[in-house]
mmCIF file of C-alpha atoms in Angstrom:
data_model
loop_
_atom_site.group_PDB
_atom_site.id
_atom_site.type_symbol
_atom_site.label_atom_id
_atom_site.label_comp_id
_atom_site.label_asym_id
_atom_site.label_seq_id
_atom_site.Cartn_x
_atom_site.Cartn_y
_atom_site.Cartn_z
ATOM 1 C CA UNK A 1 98.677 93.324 109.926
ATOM 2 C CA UNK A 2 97.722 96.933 110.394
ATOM 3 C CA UNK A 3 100.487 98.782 111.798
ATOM 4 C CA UNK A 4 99.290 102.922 113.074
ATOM 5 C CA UNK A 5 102.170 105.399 114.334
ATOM 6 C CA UNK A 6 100.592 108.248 116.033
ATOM 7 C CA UNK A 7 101.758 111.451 116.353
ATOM 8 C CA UNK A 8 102.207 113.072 119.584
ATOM 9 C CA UNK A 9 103.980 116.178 120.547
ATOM 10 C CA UNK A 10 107.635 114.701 121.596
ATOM 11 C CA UNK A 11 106.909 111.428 121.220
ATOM 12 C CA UNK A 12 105.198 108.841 118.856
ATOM 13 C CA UNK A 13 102.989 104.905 119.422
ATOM 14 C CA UNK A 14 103.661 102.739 117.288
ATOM 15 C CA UNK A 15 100.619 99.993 117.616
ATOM 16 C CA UNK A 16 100.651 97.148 115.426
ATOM 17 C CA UNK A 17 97.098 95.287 115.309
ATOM 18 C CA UNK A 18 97.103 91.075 113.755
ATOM 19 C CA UNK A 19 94.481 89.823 112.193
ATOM 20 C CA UNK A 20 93.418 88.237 115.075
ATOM 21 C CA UNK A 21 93.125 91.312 116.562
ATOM 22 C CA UNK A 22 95.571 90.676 119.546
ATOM 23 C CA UNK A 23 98.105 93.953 119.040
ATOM 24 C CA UNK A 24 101.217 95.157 120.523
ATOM 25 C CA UNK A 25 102.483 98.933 120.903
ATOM 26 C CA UNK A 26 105.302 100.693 122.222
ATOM 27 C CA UNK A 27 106.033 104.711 123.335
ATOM 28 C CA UNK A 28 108.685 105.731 120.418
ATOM 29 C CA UNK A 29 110.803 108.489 120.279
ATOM 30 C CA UNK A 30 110.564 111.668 117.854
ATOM 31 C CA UNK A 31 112.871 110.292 115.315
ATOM 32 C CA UNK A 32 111.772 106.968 115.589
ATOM 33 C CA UNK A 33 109.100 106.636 113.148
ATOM 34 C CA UNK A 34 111.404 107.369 109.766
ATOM 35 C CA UNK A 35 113.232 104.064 110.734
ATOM 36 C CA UNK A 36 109.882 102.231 111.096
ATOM 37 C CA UNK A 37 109.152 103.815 107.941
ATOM 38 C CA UNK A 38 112.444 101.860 106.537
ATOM 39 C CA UNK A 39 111.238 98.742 107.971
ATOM 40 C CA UNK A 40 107.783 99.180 106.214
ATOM 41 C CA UNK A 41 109.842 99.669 102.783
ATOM 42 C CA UNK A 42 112.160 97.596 102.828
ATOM 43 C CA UNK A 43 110.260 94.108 104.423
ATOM 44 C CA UNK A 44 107.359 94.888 102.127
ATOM 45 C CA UNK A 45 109.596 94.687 99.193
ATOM 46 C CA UNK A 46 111.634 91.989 100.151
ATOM 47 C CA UNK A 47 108.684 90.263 101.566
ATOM 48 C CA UNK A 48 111.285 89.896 104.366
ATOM 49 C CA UNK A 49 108.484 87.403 106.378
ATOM 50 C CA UNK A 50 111.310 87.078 109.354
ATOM 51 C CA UNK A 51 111.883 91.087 109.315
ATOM 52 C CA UNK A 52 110.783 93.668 112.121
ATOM 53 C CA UNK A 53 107.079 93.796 111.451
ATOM 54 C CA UNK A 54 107.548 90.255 110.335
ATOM 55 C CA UNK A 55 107.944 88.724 113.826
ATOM 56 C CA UNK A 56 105.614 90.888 115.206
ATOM 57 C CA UNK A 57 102.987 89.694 112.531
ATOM 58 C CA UNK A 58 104.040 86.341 113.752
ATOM 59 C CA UNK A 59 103.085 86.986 117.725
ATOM 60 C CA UNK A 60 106.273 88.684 119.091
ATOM 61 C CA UNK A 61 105.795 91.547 120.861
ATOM 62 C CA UNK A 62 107.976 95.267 119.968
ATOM 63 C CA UNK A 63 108.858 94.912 123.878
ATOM 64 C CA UNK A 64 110.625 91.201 123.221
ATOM 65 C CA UNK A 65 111.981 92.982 119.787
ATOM 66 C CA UNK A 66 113.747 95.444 122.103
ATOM 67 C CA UNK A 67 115.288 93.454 124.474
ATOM 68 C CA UNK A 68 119.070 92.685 123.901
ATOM 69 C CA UNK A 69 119.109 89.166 125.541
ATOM 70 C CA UNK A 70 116.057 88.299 121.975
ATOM 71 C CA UNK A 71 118.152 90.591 119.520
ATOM 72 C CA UNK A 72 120.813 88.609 120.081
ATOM 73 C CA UNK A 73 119.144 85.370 118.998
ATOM 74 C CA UNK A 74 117.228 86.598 115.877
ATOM 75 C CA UNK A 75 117.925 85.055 112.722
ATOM 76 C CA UNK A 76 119.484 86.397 109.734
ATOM 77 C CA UNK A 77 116.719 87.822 108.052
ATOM 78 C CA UNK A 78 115.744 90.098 110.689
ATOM 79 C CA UNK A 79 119.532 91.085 110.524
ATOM 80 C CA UNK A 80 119.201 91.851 106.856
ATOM 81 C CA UNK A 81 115.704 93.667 107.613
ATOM 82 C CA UNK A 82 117.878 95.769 110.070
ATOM 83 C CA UNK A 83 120.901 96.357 108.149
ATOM 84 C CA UNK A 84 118.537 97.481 105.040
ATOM 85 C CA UNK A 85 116.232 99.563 106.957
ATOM 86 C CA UNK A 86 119.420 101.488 108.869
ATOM 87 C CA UNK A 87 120.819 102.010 105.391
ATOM 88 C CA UNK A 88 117.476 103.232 103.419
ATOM 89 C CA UNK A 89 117.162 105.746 106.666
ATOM 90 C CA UNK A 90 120.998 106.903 105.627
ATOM 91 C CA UNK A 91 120.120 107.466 102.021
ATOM 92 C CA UNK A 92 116.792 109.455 102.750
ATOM 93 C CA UNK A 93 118.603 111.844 105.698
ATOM 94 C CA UNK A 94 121.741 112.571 102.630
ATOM 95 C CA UNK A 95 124.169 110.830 104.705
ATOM 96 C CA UNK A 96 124.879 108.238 101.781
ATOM 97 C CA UNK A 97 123.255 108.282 98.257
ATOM 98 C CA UNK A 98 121.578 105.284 96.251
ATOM 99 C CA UNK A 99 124.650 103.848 94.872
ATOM 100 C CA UNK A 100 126.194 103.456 98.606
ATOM 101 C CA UNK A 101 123.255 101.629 99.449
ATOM 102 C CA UNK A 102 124.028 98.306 97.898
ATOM 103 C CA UNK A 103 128.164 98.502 98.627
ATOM 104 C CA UNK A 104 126.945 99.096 102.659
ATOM 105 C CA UNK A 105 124.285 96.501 102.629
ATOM 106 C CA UNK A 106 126.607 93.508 100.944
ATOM 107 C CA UNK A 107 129.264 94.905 103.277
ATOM 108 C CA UNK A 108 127.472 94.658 106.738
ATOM 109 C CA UNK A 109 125.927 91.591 105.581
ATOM 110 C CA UNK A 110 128.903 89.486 105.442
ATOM 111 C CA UNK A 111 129.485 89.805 108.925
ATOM 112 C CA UNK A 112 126.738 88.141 109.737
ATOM 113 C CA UNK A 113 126.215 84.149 108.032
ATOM 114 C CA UNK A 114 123.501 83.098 106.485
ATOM 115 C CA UNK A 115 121.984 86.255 105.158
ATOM 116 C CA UNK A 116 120.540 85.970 101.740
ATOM 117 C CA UNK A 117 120.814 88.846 99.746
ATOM 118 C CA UNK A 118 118.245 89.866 97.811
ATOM 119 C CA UNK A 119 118.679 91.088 94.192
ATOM 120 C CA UNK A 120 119.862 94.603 94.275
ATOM 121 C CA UNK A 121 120.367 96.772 91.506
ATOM 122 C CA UNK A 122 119.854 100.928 91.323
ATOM 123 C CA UNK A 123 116.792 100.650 90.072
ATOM 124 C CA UNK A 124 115.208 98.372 93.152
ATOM 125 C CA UNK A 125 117.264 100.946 95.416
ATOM 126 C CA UNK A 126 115.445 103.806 93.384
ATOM 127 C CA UNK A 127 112.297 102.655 93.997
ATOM 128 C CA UNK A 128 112.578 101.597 97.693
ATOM 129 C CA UNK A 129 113.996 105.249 98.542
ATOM 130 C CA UNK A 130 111.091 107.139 96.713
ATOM 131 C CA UNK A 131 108.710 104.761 98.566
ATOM 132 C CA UNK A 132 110.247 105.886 101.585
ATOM 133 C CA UNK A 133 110.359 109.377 100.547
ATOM 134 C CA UNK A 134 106.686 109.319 100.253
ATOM 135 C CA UNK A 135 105.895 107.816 103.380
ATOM 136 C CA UNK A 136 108.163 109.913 105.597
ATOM 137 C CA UNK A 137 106.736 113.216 103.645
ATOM 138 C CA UNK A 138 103.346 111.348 104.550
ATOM 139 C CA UNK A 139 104.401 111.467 107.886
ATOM 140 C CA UNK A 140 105.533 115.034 108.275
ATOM 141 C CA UNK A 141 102.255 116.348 106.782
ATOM 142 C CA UNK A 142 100.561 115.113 110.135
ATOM 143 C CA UNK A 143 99.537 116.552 112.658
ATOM 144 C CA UNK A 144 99.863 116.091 116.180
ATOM 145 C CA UNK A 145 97.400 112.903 117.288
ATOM 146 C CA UNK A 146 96.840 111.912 113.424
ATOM 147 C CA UNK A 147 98.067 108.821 112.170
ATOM 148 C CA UNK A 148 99.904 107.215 109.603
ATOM 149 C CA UNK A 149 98.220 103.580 108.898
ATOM 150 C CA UNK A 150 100.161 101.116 107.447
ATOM 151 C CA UNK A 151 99.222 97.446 105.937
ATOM 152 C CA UNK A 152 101.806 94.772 106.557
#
């Protein structure tokens, strides 16, 4: 799945196109994009298949992914996507560091059942956050109407 954020003056698209070329794309706000970023990072090296751009890949829509009444009813992995993505966001902004980033994860995830963690270790944590250090630097290098492309 391709997915393309654009870059527009106070606000962002995210579009993601399936290989069936049916798409789906939503009006994002300013900040927005670093946390898609997180999605990108962390569902790619999870191979979180039930994640964010997991569902979409799979014919939901980013509308149905926003709606509270579907959030409610997603399953664990898309939980886990969430919980990992929120916290890889946290450790790129400064507002934890890598070795929070597993003690936050395990600790969110028990609320919810049937999340299964994935192997983390500093070194996996390491490489996620410089992955997402590259992309959101990426990102910032762009200018207004260029894109950032993406393969899911």
């Amino acid at each position: 799945m391709k997915i393309t954020i654009t870059k527009g003056k106070n606000r962002n698209i995210l579009t993601c196109e399936r290989k069936d070329g049916s798409k789906t794309s939503a009006n994002i706000g300013a900040s927005i994009p670093n946390h898609d970023i997180a999605h990108f990072v962390v569902e790619s090296k999870f191979k979180l298949e039930n994640g964010f751009y997991g569902k979409i890949k799979s014919g939901m829509t980013i509308a149905e992914l926003s709606d509270k009444k579907v959030i409610k009813n997603l399953g664990p992995e898309t939980w886990l996507s969430e919980i990992m993505a929120r916290n890889l966001q946290s450790i790129g902004s400064g507002a934890s560091n890598i070795e929070q980033f597993i003690e936050l994860v395990n600790w969110e995830a028990k609320i919810i059942n049937g999340i299964e963690m994935p192997n983390l270790n500093l070194t996996t944590v390491e490489e996620i956050k410089l992955a997402f250090d590259q992309l959101c630097e990426k990102w910032n290098s762009i200018p207004e109407n260029g894109q950032l492309n993406l393969i899911f």
